[in-house]
Amino acid sequence: MKSVIYLLIIFTFFQASAQRNYQKSYFKNGQLQSEGWLNQNQKVDYWFYYFENGNKKEEGHYTANKKCKWWIFYKSNEEINKKSEFKNDQLNGYSLFYKKNKLVKAEKYSMGNKIKEWNSISEFKKDNKISF
């Protein structure tokens, strides 16, 4: 009986892991366009996207084909443009905006709707009791 249970556990493990694979797509010029994990043809875990020049465009987490957690968005020279929190493919939480790698502005979202904006970091720190 124990051997049957062990076989079922092993079969289930291999069945689940066989459905997960690392996917890459390419631009027509051969440069990498995107890469990340698929599970049952849905994007999961961490993904990277690239500009046609090869530099990073954006990166972040997926759950069941929907953006979640923190995402980082870049300018074409790989300078960070913003960092944003997502839930169910919608902005949910903070979006932090950068200029020349320095934090300059912040916004707060609730399920895609902007609920607050700070045009200076001192205002943002005061309202949110956050230290950098």
mmCIF file of C-alpha atoms in Angstrom, residues 35-101:
data_model
loop_
_atom_site.group_PDB
_atom_site.id
_atom_site.type_symbol
_atom_site.label_atom_id
_atom_site.label_comp_id
_atom_site.label_asym_id
_atom_site.label_seq_id
_atom_site.Cartn_x
_atom_site.Cartn_y
_atom_site.Cartn_z
ATOM 1 C CA GLU A 35 11.368 35.478 -21.199
ATOM 2 C CA GLY A 36 9.724 33.843 -18.247
ATOM 3 C CA TRP A 37 7.837 30.887 -16.852
ATOM 4 C CA LEU A 38 4.666 29.344 -18.241
ATOM 5 C CA ASN A 39 2.471 26.903 -16.378
ATOM 6 C CA GLN A 40 -0.376 25.414 -18.431
ATOM 7 C CA ASN A 41 0.175 28.200 -21.015
ATOM 8 C CA GLN A 42 -0.221 30.954 -18.406
ATOM 9 C CA LYS A 43 2.527 33.352 -17.358
ATOM 10 C CA VAL A 44 3.659 32.724 -13.781
ATOM 11 C CA ASP A 45 6.524 33.818 -11.554
ATOM 12 C CA TYR A 46 9.117 36.321 -12.803
ATOM 13 C CA TRP A 47 9.209 37.671 -16.395
ATOM 14 C CA PHE A 48 11.570 39.975 -18.295
ATOM 15 C CA TYR A 49 10.732 42.113 -21.350
ATOM 16 C CA TYR A 50 13.277 43.842 -23.563
ATOM 17 C CA PHE A 51 13.516 46.705 -26.032
ATOM 18 C CA GLU A 52 14.589 45.827 -29.561
ATOM 19 C CA ASN A 53 18.064 47.202 -28.726
ATOM 20 C CA GLY A 54 18.464 44.411 -26.111
ATOM 21 C CA ASN A 55 18.051 46.595 -23.014
ATOM 22 C CA LYS A 56 15.485 45.722 -20.343
ATOM 23 C CA LYS A 57 12.045 47.253 -20.802
ATOM 24 C CA GLU A 58 10.184 45.862 -17.782
ATOM 25 C CA GLU A 59 10.289 43.005 -15.308
ATOM 26 C CA GLY A 60 8.011 41.598 -12.683
ATOM 27 C CA HIS A 61 5.776 38.869 -11.322
ATOM 28 C CA TYR A 62 2.784 37.083 -12.802
ATOM 29 C CA THR A 63 0.174 34.842 -11.260
ATOM 30 C CA ALA A 64 -2.159 33.062 -13.696
ATOM 31 C CA ASN A 65 -1.312 35.464 -16.571
ATOM 32 C CA LYS A 66 -1.903 38.595 -14.458
ATOM 33 C CA LYS A 67 0.666 41.095 -13.218
ATOM 34 C CA CYS A 68 1.099 41.074 -9.446
ATOM 35 C CA LYS A 69 3.510 42.348 -6.806
ATOM 36 C CA TRP A 70 6.216 44.840 -7.828
ATOM 37 C CA TRP A 71 7.114 45.625 -11.457
ATOM 38 C CA ILE A 72 10.059 47.710 -12.652
ATOM 39 C CA PHE A 73 9.772 49.746 -15.868
ATOM 40 C CA TYR A 74 12.844 51.050 -17.696
ATOM 41 C CA LYS A 75 13.649 53.680 -20.298
ATOM 42 C CA SER A 76 15.371 52.424 -23.451
ATOM 43 C CA ASN A 77 18.790 53.221 -21.900
ATOM 44 C CA GLU A 78 17.958 50.854 -18.963
ATOM 45 C CA GLU A 79 17.477 53.755 -16.550
ATOM 46 C CA ILE A 80 14.599 53.025 -14.148
ATOM 47 C CA ASN A 81 11.477 54.956 -15.098
ATOM 48 C CA LYS A 82 9.125 53.682 -12.381
ATOM 49 C CA LYS A 83 8.355 50.870 -9.967
ATOM 50 C CA SER A 84 4.717 49.891 -9.508
ATOM 51 C CA GLU A 85 2.684 47.460 -7.445
ATOM 52 C CA PHE A 86 0.048 45.329 -9.187
ATOM 53 C CA LYS A 87 -2.752 43.005 -8.164
ATOM 54 C CA ASN A 88 -4.864 41.077 -10.681
ATOM 55 C CA ASP A 89 -3.247 42.970 -13.586
ATOM 56 C CA GLN A 90 -4.213 46.381 -12.150
ATOM 57 C CA LEU A 91 -2.177 49.032 -10.410
ATOM 58 C CA ASN A 92 -2.751 48.477 -6.716
ATOM 59 C CA GLY A 93 -0.460 50.138 -4.216
ATOM 60 C CA TYR A 94 2.376 52.549 -4.953
ATOM 61 C CA SER A 95 3.932 53.723 -8.200
ATOM 62 C CA LEU A 96 7.302 55.357 -7.644
ATOM 63 C CA PHE A 97 8.713 57.550 -10.434
ATOM 64 C CA TYR A 98 12.408 58.138 -11.061
ATOM 65 C CA LYS A 99 14.465 60.651 -12.975
ATOM 66 C CA LYS A 100 18.175 59.942 -13.447
ATOM 67 C CA ASN A 101 17.877 57.097 -10.902
#
